[in-house]
């Protein structure tokens, strides 16, 4: 874990620092459903650039929240999945998902899953 500070005044400060910003949380939410190859993850997140996705995946891996599994074979592939530390976030991610869904319904916002 790459923690920058040694003193926090609220546990949420530490959590947000480890998890990161918007795209990191979205990556974690998608991986909560199971392991995904880079291309699959990229298709589910059309609003993120390849550079940003790669950066966030590396940060989440460095923080111990995501595992990168290199598969060897005729066509080498990489799969990303939640590490045990990341799986601990699953209930919080589900709460955010559910709240976002309810908010979208209340506000008439259309959610378009890819």
PDB file of N, CA and C in Angstrom:
ATOM      1  N   UNK A   1       0.851  -1.178   0.000  1.00  0.00           N
ATOM      2  CA  UNK A   1       0.000   0.000   0.000  1.00  0.00           C
ATOM      3  C   UNK A   1       0.888   1.228   0.000  1.00  0.00           C
ATOM      4  N   UNK A   2       0.584   2.162  -0.862  1.00  0.00           N
ATOM      5  CA  UNK A   2       1.374   3.361  -1.003  1.00  0.00           C
ATOM      6  C   UNK A   2       0.684   4.514  -0.282  1.00  0.00           C
ATOM      7  N   UNK A   3       0.763   4.514   1.050  1.00  0.00           N
ATOM      8  CA  UNK A   3       0.123   5.546   1.844  1.00  0.00           C
ATOM      9  C   UNK A   3       1.073   6.733   1.933  1.00  0.00           C
ATOM     10  N   UNK A   4       0.582   7.910   1.594  1.00  0.00           N
ATOM     11  CA  UNK A   4       1.423   9.103   1.545  1.00  0.00           C
ATOM     12  C   UNK A   4       1.574   9.765   2.904  1.00  0.00           C
ATOM     13  N   UNK A   5       0.544   9.690   3.714  1.00  0.00           N
ATOM     14  CA  UNK A   5       0.593  10.361   5.013  1.00  0.00           C
ATOM     15  C   UNK A   5       0.672   9.335   6.123  1.00  0.00           C
ATOM     16  N   UNK A   6       1.024   9.784   7.285  1.00  0.00           N
ATOM     17  CA  UNK A   6       1.071   8.892   8.440  1.00  0.00           C
ATOM     18  C   UNK A   6       0.022   9.265   9.471  1.00  0.00           C
ATOM     19  N   UNK A   7      -0.659  10.387   9.268  1.00  0.00           N
ATOM     20  CA  UNK A   7      -1.649  10.841  10.236  1.00  0.00           C
ATOM     21  C   UNK A   7      -2.964  11.139   9.529  1.00  0.00           C
ATOM     22  N   UNK A   8      -4.026  10.547  10.036  1.00  0.00           N
ATOM     23  CA  UNK A   8      -5.356  10.745   9.480  1.00  0.00           C
ATOM     24  C   UNK A   8      -6.288  11.149  10.603  1.00  0.00           C
ATOM     25  N   UNK A   9      -7.310  11.904  10.264  1.00  0.00           N
ATOM     26  CA  UNK A   9      -8.273  12.351  11.264  1.00  0.00           C
ATOM     27  C   UNK A   9      -9.611  11.645  11.133  1.00  0.00           C
ATOM     28  N   UNK A  10      -9.720  10.801  10.104  1.00  0.00           N
ATOM     29  CA  UNK A  10     -10.939  10.037   9.867  1.00  0.00           C
ATOM     30  C   UNK A  10     -10.555   8.828   9.019  1.00  0.00           C
ATOM     31  N   UNK A  11     -11.066   7.637   9.325  1.00  0.00           N
ATOM     32  CA  UNK A  11     -10.738   6.461   8.521  1.00  0.00           C
ATOM     33  C   UNK A  11     -11.087   6.614   7.045  1.00  0.00           C
ATOM     34  N   UNK A  12     -12.088   7.433   6.727  1.00  0.00           N
ATOM     35  CA  UNK A  12     -12.468   7.637   5.333  1.00  0.00           C
ATOM     36  C   UNK A  12     -11.330   8.315   4.564  1.00  0.00           C
ATOM     37  N   UNK A  13     -10.558   9.161   5.242  1.00  0.00           N
ATOM     38  CA  UNK A  13      -9.408   9.796   4.591  1.00  0.00           C
ATOM     39  C   UNK A  13      -8.445   8.740   4.054  1.00  0.00           C
ATOM     40  N   UNK A  14      -8.132   7.769   4.880  1.00  0.00           N
ATOM     41  CA  UNK A  14      -7.231   6.688   4.465  1.00  0.00           C
ATOM     42  C   UNK A  14      -7.862   5.869   3.344  1.00  0.00           C
ATOM     43  N   UNK A  15      -9.126   5.528   3.494  1.00  0.00           N
ATOM     44  CA  UNK A  15      -9.812   4.710   2.482  1.00  0.00           C
ATOM     45  C   UNK A  15      -9.793   5.403   1.128  1.00  0.00           C
ATOM     46  N   UNK A  16     -10.119   6.679   1.098  1.00  0.00           N
ATOM     47  CA  UNK A  16     -10.158   7.413  -0.162  1.00  0.00           C
ATOM     48  C   UNK A  16      -8.753   7.526  -0.755  1.00  0.00           C
ATOM     49  N   UNK A  17      -7.762   7.712   0.082  1.00  0.00           N
ATOM     50  CA  UNK A  17      -6.388   7.798  -0.421  1.00  0.00           C
ATOM     51  C   UNK A  17      -5.938   6.483  -1.048  1.00  0.00           C
ATOM     52  N   UNK A  18      -6.300   5.365  -0.445  1.00  0.00           N
ATOM     53  CA  UNK A  18      -5.905   4.052  -0.972  1.00  0.00           C
ATOM     54  C   UNK A  18      -6.688   3.729  -2.239  1.00  0.00           C
ATOM     55  N   UNK A  19      -7.983   3.942  -2.208  1.00  0.00           N
ATOM     56  CA  UNK A  19      -8.833   3.581  -3.343  1.00  0.00           C
ATOM     57  C   UNK A  19      -8.594   4.502  -4.530  1.00  0.00           C
ATOM     58  N   UNK A  20      -8.478   5.774  -4.288  1.00  0.00           N
ATOM     59  CA  UNK A  20      -8.258   6.713  -5.381  1.00  0.00           C
ATOM     60  C   UNK A  20      -9.542   7.366  -5.827  1.00  0.00           C
ATOM     61  N   UNK A  21      -9.548   7.855  -7.048  1.00  0.00           N
ATOM     62  CA  UNK A  21     -10.664   8.637  -7.551  1.00  0.00           C
ATOM     63  C   UNK A  21     -11.726   7.831  -8.253  1.00  0.00           C
ATOM     64  N   UNK A  22     -12.483   8.544  -9.063  1.00  0.00           N
ATOM     65  CA  UNK A  22     -13.659   8.008  -9.740  1.00  0.00           C
ATOM     66  C   UNK A  22     -13.378   6.710 -10.488  1.00  0.00           C
ATOM     67  N   UNK A  23     -12.391   6.698 -11.354  1.00  0.00           N
ATOM     68  CA  UNK A  23     -12.175   5.533 -12.200  1.00  0.00           C
ATOM     69  C   UNK A  23     -11.720   4.322 -11.398  1.00  0.00           C
ATOM     70  N   UNK A  24     -10.986   4.546 -10.327  1.00  0.00           N
ATOM     71  CA  UNK A  24     -10.559   3.417  -9.500  1.00  0.00           C
ATOM     72  C   UNK A  24     -11.764   2.714  -8.885  1.00  0.00           C
ATOM     73  N   UNK A  25     -12.716   3.483  -8.413  1.00  0.00           N
ATOM     74  CA  UNK A  25     -13.917   2.899  -7.805  1.00  0.00           C
ATOM     75  C   UNK A  25     -14.737   2.163  -8.853  1.00  0.00           C
ATOM     76  N   UNK A  26     -14.809   2.713 -10.066  1.00  0.00           N
ATOM     77  CA  UNK A  26     -15.561   2.058 -11.140  1.00  0.00           C
ATOM     78  C   UNK A  26     -14.876   0.745 -11.528  1.00  0.00           C
ATOM     79  N   UNK A  27     -13.549   0.735 -11.600  1.00  0.00           N
ATOM     80  CA  UNK A  27     -12.806  -0.503 -11.882  1.00  0.00           C
ATOM     81  C   UNK A  27     -13.138  -1.540 -10.821  1.00  0.00           C
ATOM     82  N   UNK A  28     -13.057  -1.146  -9.564  1.00  0.00           N
ATOM     83  CA  UNK A  28     -13.349  -2.084  -8.474  1.00  0.00           C
ATOM     84  C   UNK A  28     -14.777  -2.610  -8.567  1.00  0.00           C
ATOM     85  N   UNK A  29     -15.719  -1.737  -8.906  1.00  0.00           N
ATOM     86  CA  UNK A  29     -17.119  -2.161  -9.018  1.00  0.00           C
ATOM     87  C   UNK A  29     -17.290  -3.209 -10.114  1.00  0.00           C
ATOM     88  N   UNK A  30     -16.621  -3.023 -11.243  1.00  0.00           N
ATOM     89  CA  UNK A  30     -16.720  -4.019 -12.322  1.00  0.00           C
ATOM     90  C   UNK A  30     -16.044  -5.328 -11.926  1.00  0.00           C
ATOM     91  N   UNK A  31     -14.910  -5.244 -11.267  1.00  0.00           N
ATOM     92  CA  UNK A  31     -14.197  -6.466 -10.879  1.00  0.00           C
ATOM     93  C   UNK A  31     -14.895  -7.195  -9.738  1.00  0.00           C
ATOM     94  N   UNK A  32     -15.777  -6.495  -9.034  1.00  0.00           N
ATOM     95  CA  UNK A  32     -16.560  -7.141  -7.974  1.00  0.00           C
ATOM     96  C   UNK A  32     -17.391  -8.279  -8.553  1.00  0.00           C
ATOM     97  N   UNK A  33     -17.772  -8.145  -9.821  1.00  0.00           N
ATOM     98  CA  UNK A  33     -18.586  -9.169 -10.477  1.00  0.00           C
ATOM     99  C   UNK A  33     -17.761 -10.370 -10.933  1.00  0.00           C
ATOM    100  N   UNK A  34     -16.437 -10.250 -10.918  1.00  0.00           N
ATOM    101  CA  UNK A  34     -15.569 -11.353 -11.333  1.00  0.00           C
ATOM    102  C   UNK A  34     -14.397 -10.840 -12.145  1.00  0.00           C
ATOM    103  N   UNK A  35     -13.454 -11.728 -12.400  1.00  0.00           N
ATOM    104  CA  UNK A  35     -12.268 -11.354 -13.155  1.00  0.00           C
ATOM    105  C   UNK A  35     -12.595 -10.946 -14.585  1.00  0.00           C
ATOM    106  N   UNK A  36     -11.852  -9.974 -15.083  1.00  0.00           N
ATOM    107  CA  UNK A  36     -12.052  -9.485 -16.444  1.00  0.00           C
ATOM    108  C   UNK A  36     -10.703  -9.274 -17.119  1.00  0.00           C
ATOM    109  N   UNK A  37     -10.662  -9.551 -18.408  1.00  0.00           N
ATOM    110  CA  UNK A  37      -9.478  -9.214 -19.179  1.00  0.00           C
ATOM    111  C   UNK A  37      -9.504  -7.714 -19.445  1.00  0.00           C
ATOM    112  N   UNK A  38      -8.350  -7.176 -19.776  1.00  0.00           N
ATOM    113  CA  UNK A  38      -8.222  -5.727 -19.981  1.00  0.00           C
ATOM    114  C   UNK A  38      -9.244  -5.219 -21.000  1.00  0.00           C
ATOM    115  N   UNK A  39      -9.354  -5.883 -22.138  1.00  0.00           N
ATOM    116  CA  UNK A  39     -10.280  -5.447 -23.185  1.00  0.00           C
ATOM    117  C   UNK A  39     -11.728  -5.449 -22.724  1.00  0.00           C
ATOM    118  N   UNK A  40     -12.109  -6.450 -21.932  1.00  0.00           N
ATOM    119  CA  UNK A  40     -13.479  -6.519 -21.412  1.00  0.00           C
ATOM    120  C   UNK A  40     -13.743  -5.342 -20.470  1.00  0.00           C
ATOM    121  N   UNK A  41     -12.769  -5.084 -19.627  1.00  0.00           N
ATOM    122  CA  UNK A  41     -12.892  -3.983 -18.683  1.00  0.00           C
ATOM    123  C   UNK A  41     -12.963  -2.656 -19.431  1.00  0.00           C
ATOM    124  N   UNK A  42     -12.159  -2.509 -20.437  1.00  0.00           N
ATOM    125  CA  UNK A  42     -12.128  -1.281 -21.251  1.00  0.00           C
ATOM    126  C   UNK A  42     -13.480  -1.047 -21.942  1.00  0.00           C
ATOM    127  N   UNK A  43     -14.095  -2.104 -22.460  1.00  0.00           N
ATOM    128  CA  UNK A  43     -15.401  -1.973 -23.123  1.00  0.00           C
ATOM    129  C   UNK A  43     -16.498  -1.572 -22.140  1.00  0.00           C
ATOM    130  N   UNK A  44     -16.384  -1.992 -20.901  1.00  0.00           N
ATOM    131  CA  UNK A  44     -17.394  -1.641 -19.898  1.00  0.00           C
ATOM    132  C   UNK A  44     -17.248  -0.202 -19.412  1.00  0.00           C
ATOM    133  N   UNK A  45     -16.113   0.413 -19.749  1.00  0.00           N
ATOM    134  CA  UNK A  45     -15.827   1.772 -19.284  1.00  0.00           C
ATOM    135  C   UNK A  45     -15.463   2.662 -20.466  1.00  0.00           C
ATOM    136  N   UNK A  46     -16.411   2.922 -21.365  1.00  0.00           N
ATOM    137  CA  UNK A  46     -16.073   3.675 -22.575  1.00  0.00           C
ATOM    138  C   UNK A  46     -15.628   5.109 -22.312  1.00  0.00           C
ATOM    139  N   UNK A  47     -15.906   5.658 -21.150  1.00  0.00           N
ATOM    140  CA  UNK A  47     -15.537   7.037 -20.855  1.00  0.00           C
ATOM    141  C   UNK A  47     -14.118   7.221 -20.357  1.00  0.00           C
ATOM    142  N   UNK A  48     -13.403   6.137 -20.119  1.00  0.00           N
ATOM    143  CA  UNK A  48     -12.040   6.243 -19.589  1.00  0.00           C
ATOM    144  C   UNK A  48     -11.041   6.006 -20.717  1.00  0.00           C
ATOM    145  N   UNK A  49      -9.945   6.757 -20.690  1.00  0.00           N
ATOM    146  CA  UNK A  49      -8.901   6.559 -21.699  1.00  0.00           C
ATOM    147  C   UNK A  49      -8.085   5.318 -21.344  1.00  0.00           C
ATOM    148  N   UNK A  50      -7.420   4.759 -22.335  1.00  0.00           N
ATOM    149  CA  UNK A  50      -6.581   3.579 -22.087  1.00  0.00           C
ATOM    150  C   UNK A  50      -5.483   3.901 -21.084  1.00  0.00           C
ATOM    151  N   UNK A  51      -4.899   5.084 -21.217  1.00  0.00           N
ATOM    152  CA  UNK A  51      -3.825   5.484 -20.292  1.00  0.00           C
ATOM    153  C   UNK A  51      -4.345   5.550 -18.855  1.00  0.00           C
ATOM    154  N   UNK A  52      -5.509   6.157 -18.666  1.00  0.00           N
ATOM    155  CA  UNK A  52      -6.082   6.286 -17.329  1.00  0.00           C
ATOM    156  C   UNK A  52      -6.419   4.914 -16.753  1.00  0.00           C
ATOM    157  N   UNK A  53      -7.004   4.035 -17.570  1.00  0.00           N
ATOM    158  CA  UNK A  53      -7.343   2.705 -17.091  1.00  0.00           C
ATOM    159  C   UNK A  53      -6.090   1.940 -16.685  1.00  0.00           C
ATOM    160  N   UNK A  54      -5.068   1.995 -17.518  1.00  0.00           N
ATOM    161  CA  UNK A  54      -3.809   1.313 -17.195  1.00  0.00           C
ATOM    162  C   UNK A  54      -3.205   1.866 -15.912  1.00  0.00           C
ATOM    163  N   UNK A  55      -3.223   3.181 -15.768  1.00  0.00           N
ATOM    164  CA  UNK A  55      -2.682   3.819 -14.558  1.00  0.00           C
ATOM    165  C   UNK A  55      -3.460   3.374 -13.329  1.00  0.00           C
ATOM    166  N   UNK A  56      -4.786   3.397 -13.406  1.00  0.00           N
ATOM    167  CA  UNK A  56      -5.604   3.006 -12.248  1.00  0.00           C
ATOM    168  C   UNK A  56      -5.403   1.531 -11.894  1.00  0.00           C
ATOM    169  N   UNK A  57      -5.327   0.679 -12.899  1.00  0.00           N
ATOM    170  CA  UNK A  57      -5.095  -0.747 -12.620  1.00  0.00           C
ATOM    171  C   UNK A  57      -3.758  -0.944 -11.909  1.00  0.00           C
ATOM    172  N   UNK A  58      -2.734  -0.253 -12.351  1.00  0.00           N
ATOM    173  CA  UNK A  58      -1.418  -0.360 -11.701  1.00  0.00           C
ATOM    174  C   UNK A  58      -1.465   0.139 -10.265  1.00  0.00           C
ATOM    175  N   UNK A  59      -2.161   1.259 -10.045  1.00  0.00           N
ATOM    176  CA  UNK A  59      -2.280   1.804  -8.691  1.00  0.00           C
ATOM    177  C   UNK A  59      -3.043   0.852  -7.783  1.00  0.00           C
ATOM    178  N   UNK A  60      -4.132   0.295  -8.292  1.00  0.00           N
ATOM    179  CA  UNK A  60      -4.930  -0.630  -7.485  1.00  0.00           C
ATOM    180  C   UNK A  60      -4.158  -1.912  -7.195  1.00  0.00           C
ATOM    181  N   UNK A  61      -3.355  -2.348  -8.137  1.00  0.00           N
ATOM    182  CA  UNK A  61      -2.510  -3.521  -7.917  1.00  0.00           C
ATOM    183  C   UNK A  61      -1.453  -3.205  -6.861  1.00  0.00           C
ATOM    184  N   UNK A  62      -0.828  -2.040  -6.967  1.00  0.00           N
ATOM    185  CA  UNK A  62       0.190  -1.637  -5.991  1.00  0.00           C
ATOM    186  C   UNK A  62      -0.396  -1.502  -4.588  1.00  0.00           C
ATOM    187  N   UNK A  63      -1.663  -1.095  -4.509  1.00  0.00           N
ATOM    188  CA  UNK A  63      -2.339  -0.941  -3.214  1.00  0.00           C
ATOM    189  C   UNK A  63      -2.819  -2.277  -2.664  1.00  0.00           C
ATOM    190  N   UNK A  64      -2.681  -3.357  -3.442  1.00  0.00           N
ATOM    191  CA  UNK A  64      -3.101  -4.671  -2.976  1.00  0.00           C
ATOM    192  C   UNK A  64      -4.587  -4.936  -3.111  1.00  0.00           C
ATOM    193  N   UNK A  65      -5.291  -4.118  -3.926  1.00  0.00           N
ATOM    194  CA  UNK A  65      -6.725  -4.289  -4.091  1.00  0.00           C
ATOM    195  C   UNK A  65      -7.084  -5.129  -5.308  1.00  0.00           C
ATOM    196  N   UNK A  66      -6.190  -5.176  -6.294  1.00  0.00           N
ATOM    197  CA  UNK A  66      -6.422  -5.894  -7.543  1.00  0.00           C
ATOM    198  C   UNK A  66      -5.250  -6.815  -7.819  1.00  0.00           C
ATOM    199  N   UNK A  67      -5.549  -7.989  -8.363  1.00  0.00           N
ATOM    200  CA  UNK A  67      -4.520  -8.932  -8.791  1.00  0.00           C
ATOM    201  C   UNK A  67      -4.487  -8.980 -10.307  1.00  0.00           C
ATOM    202  N   UNK A  68      -3.283  -9.045 -10.850  1.00  0.00           N
ATOM    203  CA  UNK A  68      -3.072  -9.166 -12.298  1.00  0.00           C
ATOM    204  C   UNK A  68      -2.581 -10.578 -12.549  1.00  0.00           C
ATOM    205  N   UNK A  69      -3.333 -11.345 -13.318  1.00  0.00           N
ATOM    206  CA  UNK A  69      -2.977 -12.732 -13.595  1.00  0.00           C
ATOM    207  C   UNK A  69      -2.625 -12.854 -15.063  1.00  0.00           C
ATOM    208  N   UNK A  70      -1.366 -13.177 -15.333  1.00  0.00           N
ATOM    209  CA  UNK A  70      -0.907 -13.370 -16.712  1.00  0.00           C
ATOM    210  C   UNK A  70      -1.129 -14.825 -17.083  1.00  0.00           C
ATOM    211  N   UNK A  71      -1.874 -15.033 -18.151  1.00  0.00           N
ATOM    212  CA  UNK A  71      -2.171 -16.382 -18.626  1.00  0.00           C
ATOM    213  C   UNK A  71      -1.292 -16.666 -19.837  1.00  0.00           C
ATOM    214  N   UNK A  72      -0.580 -17.774 -19.778  1.00  0.00           N
ATOM    215  CA  UNK A  72       0.284 -18.139 -20.902  1.00  0.00           C
ATOM    216  C   UNK A  72      -0.453 -19.109 -21.808  1.00  0.00           C
ATOM    217  N   UNK A  73      -0.042 -19.152 -23.027  1.00  0.00           N
ATOM    218  CA  UNK A  73      -0.671 -20.023 -24.005  1.00  0.00           C
ATOM    219  C   UNK A  73      -0.391 -19.493 -25.388  1.00  0.00           C
ATOM    220  N   UNK A  74      -1.125 -20.003 -26.355  1.00  0.00           N
ATOM    221  CA  UNK A  74      -0.942 -19.533 -27.727  1.00  0.00           C
ATOM    222  C   UNK A  74      -1.224 -18.039 -27.839  1.00  0.00           C
ATOM    223  N   UNK A  75      -2.247 -17.600 -27.125  1.00  0.00           N
ATOM    224  CA  UNK A  75      -2.580 -16.183 -27.087  1.00  0.00           C
ATOM    225  C   UNK A  75      -2.448 -15.726 -25.634  1.00  0.00           C
ATOM    226  N   UNK A  76      -1.315 -15.085 -25.286  1.00  0.00           N
ATOM    227  CA  UNK A  76      -1.149 -14.637 -23.903  1.00  0.00           C
ATOM    228  C   UNK A  76      -2.233 -13.616 -23.542  1.00  0.00           C
ATOM    229  N   UNK A  77      -2.724 -13.698 -22.344  1.00  0.00           N
ATOM    230  CA  UNK A  77      -3.777 -12.784 -21.899  1.00  0.00           C
ATOM    231  C   UNK A  77      -3.539 -12.421 -20.448  1.00  0.00           C
ATOM    232  N   UNK A  78      -4.089 -11.285 -20.066  1.00  0.00           N
ATOM    233  CA  UNK A  78      -3.999 -10.824 -18.683  1.00  0.00           C
ATOM    234  C   UNK A  78      -5.416 -10.649 -18.163  1.00  0.00           C
ATOM    235  N   UNK A  79      -5.667 -11.191 -16.993  1.00  0.00           N
ATOM    236  CA  UNK A  79      -6.959 -11.044 -16.334  1.00  0.00           C
ATOM    237  C   UNK A  79      -6.746 -10.288 -15.032  1.00  0.00           C
ATOM    238  N   UNK A  80      -7.664  -9.411 -14.726  1.00  0.00           N
ATOM    239  CA  UNK A  80      -7.632  -8.666 -13.469  1.00  0.00           C
ATOM    240  C   UNK A  80      -8.799  -9.140 -12.613  1.00  0.00           C
ATOM    241  N   UNK A  81      -8.541  -9.246 -11.319  1.00  0.00           N
ATOM    242  CA  UNK A  81      -9.604  -9.612 -10.379  1.00  0.00           C
ATOM    243  C   UNK A  81      -9.316  -8.943  -9.044  1.00  0.00           C
ATOM    244  N   UNK A  82     -10.323  -8.901  -8.205  1.00  0.00           N
ATOM    245  CA  UNK A  82     -10.124  -8.323  -6.881  1.00  0.00           C
ATOM    246  C   UNK A  82      -9.238  -9.232  -6.054  1.00  0.00           C
ATOM    247  N   UNK A  83      -8.280  -8.644  -5.378  1.00  0.00           N
ATOM    248  CA  UNK A  83      -7.458  -9.362  -4.406  1.00  0.00           C
ATOM    249  C   UNK A  83      -8.293  -9.494  -3.130  1.00  0.00           C
ATOM    250  N   UNK A  84      -7.872 -10.327  -2.184  1.00  0.00           N
ATOM    251  CA  UNK A  84      -8.647 -10.447  -0.943  1.00  0.00           C
ATOM    252  C   UNK A  84      -8.931  -9.096  -0.277  1.00  0.00           C
ATOM    253  N   UNK A  85      -7.954  -8.212  -0.270  1.00  0.00           N
ATOM    254  CA  UNK A  85      -8.150  -6.874   0.314  1.00  0.00           C
ATOM    255  C   UNK A  85      -9.232  -6.112  -0.457  1.00  0.00           C
ATOM    256  N   UNK A  86      -9.257  -6.244  -1.760  1.00  0.00           N
ATOM    257  CA  UNK A  86     -10.269  -5.587  -2.583  1.00  0.00           C
ATOM    258  C   UNK A  86     -11.645  -6.185  -2.388  1.00  0.00           C
ATOM    259  N   UNK A  87     -11.698  -7.504  -2.171  1.00  0.00           N
ATOM    260  CA  UNK A  87     -13.005  -8.149  -1.959  1.00  0.00           C
ATOM    261  C   UNK A  87     -13.680  -7.651  -0.688  1.00  0.00           C
ATOM    262  N   UNK A  88     -12.891  -7.158   0.261  1.00  0.00           N
ATOM    263  CA  UNK A  88     -13.491  -6.590   1.471  1.00  0.00           C
ATOM    264  C   UNK A  88     -14.335  -5.359   1.157  1.00  0.00           C
ATOM    265  N   UNK A  89     -14.063  -4.728   0.017  1.00  0.00           N
ATOM    266  CA  UNK A  89     -14.818  -3.538  -0.384  1.00  0.00           C
ATOM    267  C   UNK A  89     -16.148  -3.876  -1.053  1.00  0.00           C
ATOM    268  N   UNK A  90     -16.398  -5.136  -1.374  1.00  0.00           N
ATOM    269  CA  UNK A  90     -17.592  -5.521  -2.124  1.00  0.00           C
ATOM    270  C   UNK A  90     -18.892  -4.983  -1.516  1.00  0.00           C
ATOM    271  N   UNK A  91     -19.111  -5.090  -0.212  1.00  0.00           N
ATOM    272  CA  UNK A  91     -20.367  -4.557   0.335  1.00  0.00           C
ATOM    273  C   UNK A  91     -20.498  -3.043   0.134  1.00  0.00           C
ATOM    274  N   UNK A  92     -19.406  -2.313   0.306  1.00  0.00           N
ATOM    275  CA  UNK A  92     -19.456  -0.855   0.118  1.00  0.00           C
ATOM    276  C   UNK A  92     -19.712  -0.516  -1.352  1.00  0.00           C
ATOM    277  N   UNK A  93     -19.089  -1.267  -2.257  1.00  0.00           N
ATOM    278  CA  UNK A  93     -19.299  -1.035  -3.683  1.00  0.00           C
ATOM    279  C   UNK A  93     -20.750  -1.317  -4.066  1.00  0.00           C
ATOM    280  N   UNK A  94     -21.342  -2.347  -3.484  1.00  0.00           N
ATOM    281  CA  UNK A  94     -22.742  -2.675  -3.766  1.00  0.00           C
ATOM    282  C   UNK A  94     -23.663  -1.583  -3.251  1.00  0.00           C
ATOM    283  N   UNK A  95     -23.352  -1.044  -2.091  1.00  0.00           N
ATOM    284  CA  UNK A  95     -24.157   0.052  -1.537  1.00  0.00           C
ATOM    285  C   UNK A  95     -24.092   1.267  -2.463  1.00  0.00           C
ATOM    286  N   UNK A  96     -22.892   1.599  -2.961  1.00  0.00           N
ATOM    287  CA  UNK A  96     -22.755   2.715  -3.905  1.00  0.00           C
ATOM    288  C   UNK A  96     -23.542   2.453  -5.182  1.00  0.00           C
ATOM    289  N   UNK A  97     -23.463   1.217  -5.684  1.00  0.00           N
ATOM    290  CA  UNK A  97     -24.197   0.838  -6.896  1.00  0.00           C
ATOM    291  C   UNK A  97     -25.698   1.016  -6.681  1.00  0.00           C
ATOM    292  N   UNK A  98     -26.198   0.469  -5.587  1.00  0.00           N
ATOM    293  CA  UNK A  98     -27.632   0.530  -5.303  1.00  0.00           C
ATOM    294  C   UNK A  98     -28.102   1.972  -5.128  1.00  0.00           C
ATOM    295  N   UNK A  99     -27.329   2.777  -4.421  1.00  0.00           N
ATOM    296  CA  UNK A  99     -27.684   4.173  -4.219  1.00  0.00           C
ATOM    297  C   UNK A  99     -27.682   4.911  -5.559  1.00  0.00           C
ATOM    298  N   UNK A 100     -26.662   4.674  -6.384  1.00  0.00           N
ATOM    299  CA  UNK A 100     -26.595   5.305  -7.702  1.00  0.00           C
ATOM    300  C   UNK A 100     -27.789   4.937  -8.563  1.00  0.00           C
ATOM    301  N   UNK A 101     -28.201   3.684  -8.484  1.00  0.00           N
ATOM    302  CA  UNK A 101     -29.373   3.225  -9.245  1.00  0.00           C
ATOM    303  C   UNK A 101     -30.635   3.945  -8.786  1.00  0.00           C
ATOM    304  N   UNK A 102     -30.830   4.021  -7.472  1.00  0.00           N
ATOM    305  CA  UNK A 102     -32.008   4.718  -6.946  1.00  0.00           C
ATOM    306  C   UNK A 102     -31.981   6.201  -7.303  1.00  0.00           C
ATOM    307  N   UNK A 103     -30.817   6.806  -7.208  1.00  0.00           N
ATOM    308  CA  UNK A 103     -30.680   8.227  -7.544  1.00  0.00           C
ATOM    309  C   UNK A 103     -31.005   8.465  -9.020  1.00  0.00           C
ATOM    310  N   UNK A 104     -30.509   7.589  -9.874  1.00  0.00           N
ATOM    311  CA  UNK A 104     -30.788   7.709 -11.306  1.00  0.00           C
ATOM    312  C   UNK A 104     -32.287   7.632 -11.571  1.00  0.00           C
ATOM    313  N   UNK A 105     -32.959   6.724 -10.890  1.00  0.00           N
ATOM    314  CA  UNK A 105     -34.408   6.591 -11.054  1.00  0.00           C
ATOM    315  C   UNK A 105     -35.142   7.846 -10.583  1.00  0.00           C
ATOM    316  N   UNK A 106     -34.733   8.385  -9.441  1.00  0.00           N
ATOM    317  CA  UNK A 106     -35.365   9.599  -8.906  1.00  0.00           C
ATOM    318  C   UNK A 106     -35.153  10.799  -9.812  1.00  0.00           C
ATOM    319  N   UNK A 107     -33.969  10.891 -10.399  1.00  0.00           N
ATOM    320  CA  UNK A 107     -33.601  12.060 -11.204  1.00  0.00           C
ATOM    321  C   UNK A 107     -33.913  11.872 -12.687  1.00  0.00           C
ATOM    322  N   UNK A 108     -34.363  10.686 -13.066  1.00  0.00           N
ATOM    323  CA  UNK A 108     -34.640  10.418 -14.470  1.00  0.00           C
ATOM    324  C   UNK A 108     -33.381  10.293 -15.316  1.00  0.00           C
ATOM    325  N   UNK A 109     -32.292   9.886 -14.688  1.00  0.00           N
ATOM    326  CA  UNK A 109     -31.019   9.712 -15.386  1.00  0.00           C
ATOM    327  C   UNK A 109     -30.970   8.317 -15.963  1.00  0.00           C
ATOM    328  N   UNK A 110     -30.615   8.218 -17.217  1.00  0.00           N
ATOM    329  CA  UNK A 110     -30.555   6.928 -17.898  1.00  0.00           C
ATOM    330  C   UNK A 110     -29.158   6.314 -17.710  1.00  0.00           C
ATOM    331  N   UNK A 111     -29.113   5.100 -17.197  1.00  0.00           N
ATOM    332  CA  UNK A 111     -27.870   4.343 -17.055  1.00  0.00           C
ATOM    333  C   UNK A 111     -27.813   3.378 -18.238  1.00  0.00           C
ATOM    334  N   UNK A 112     -26.727   3.463 -18.989  1.00  0.00           N
ATOM    335  CA  UNK A 112     -26.582   2.636 -20.189  1.00  0.00           C
ATOM    336  C   UNK A 112     -25.425   1.666 -20.028  1.00  0.00           C
ATOM    337  N   UNK A 113     -25.655   0.489 -19.446  1.00  0.00           N
ATOM    338  CA  UNK A 113     -24.574  -0.482 -19.313  1.00  0.00           C
ATOM    339  C   UNK A 113     -24.061  -0.907 -20.687  1.00  0.00           C
ATOM    340  N   UNK A 114     -22.804  -1.153 -20.752  1.00  0.00           N
ATOM    341  CA  UNK A 114     -22.191  -1.573 -22.023  1.00  0.00           C
ATOM    342  C   UNK A 114     -22.137  -3.080 -22.067  1.00  0.00           C
TER     343      UNK A 114
END
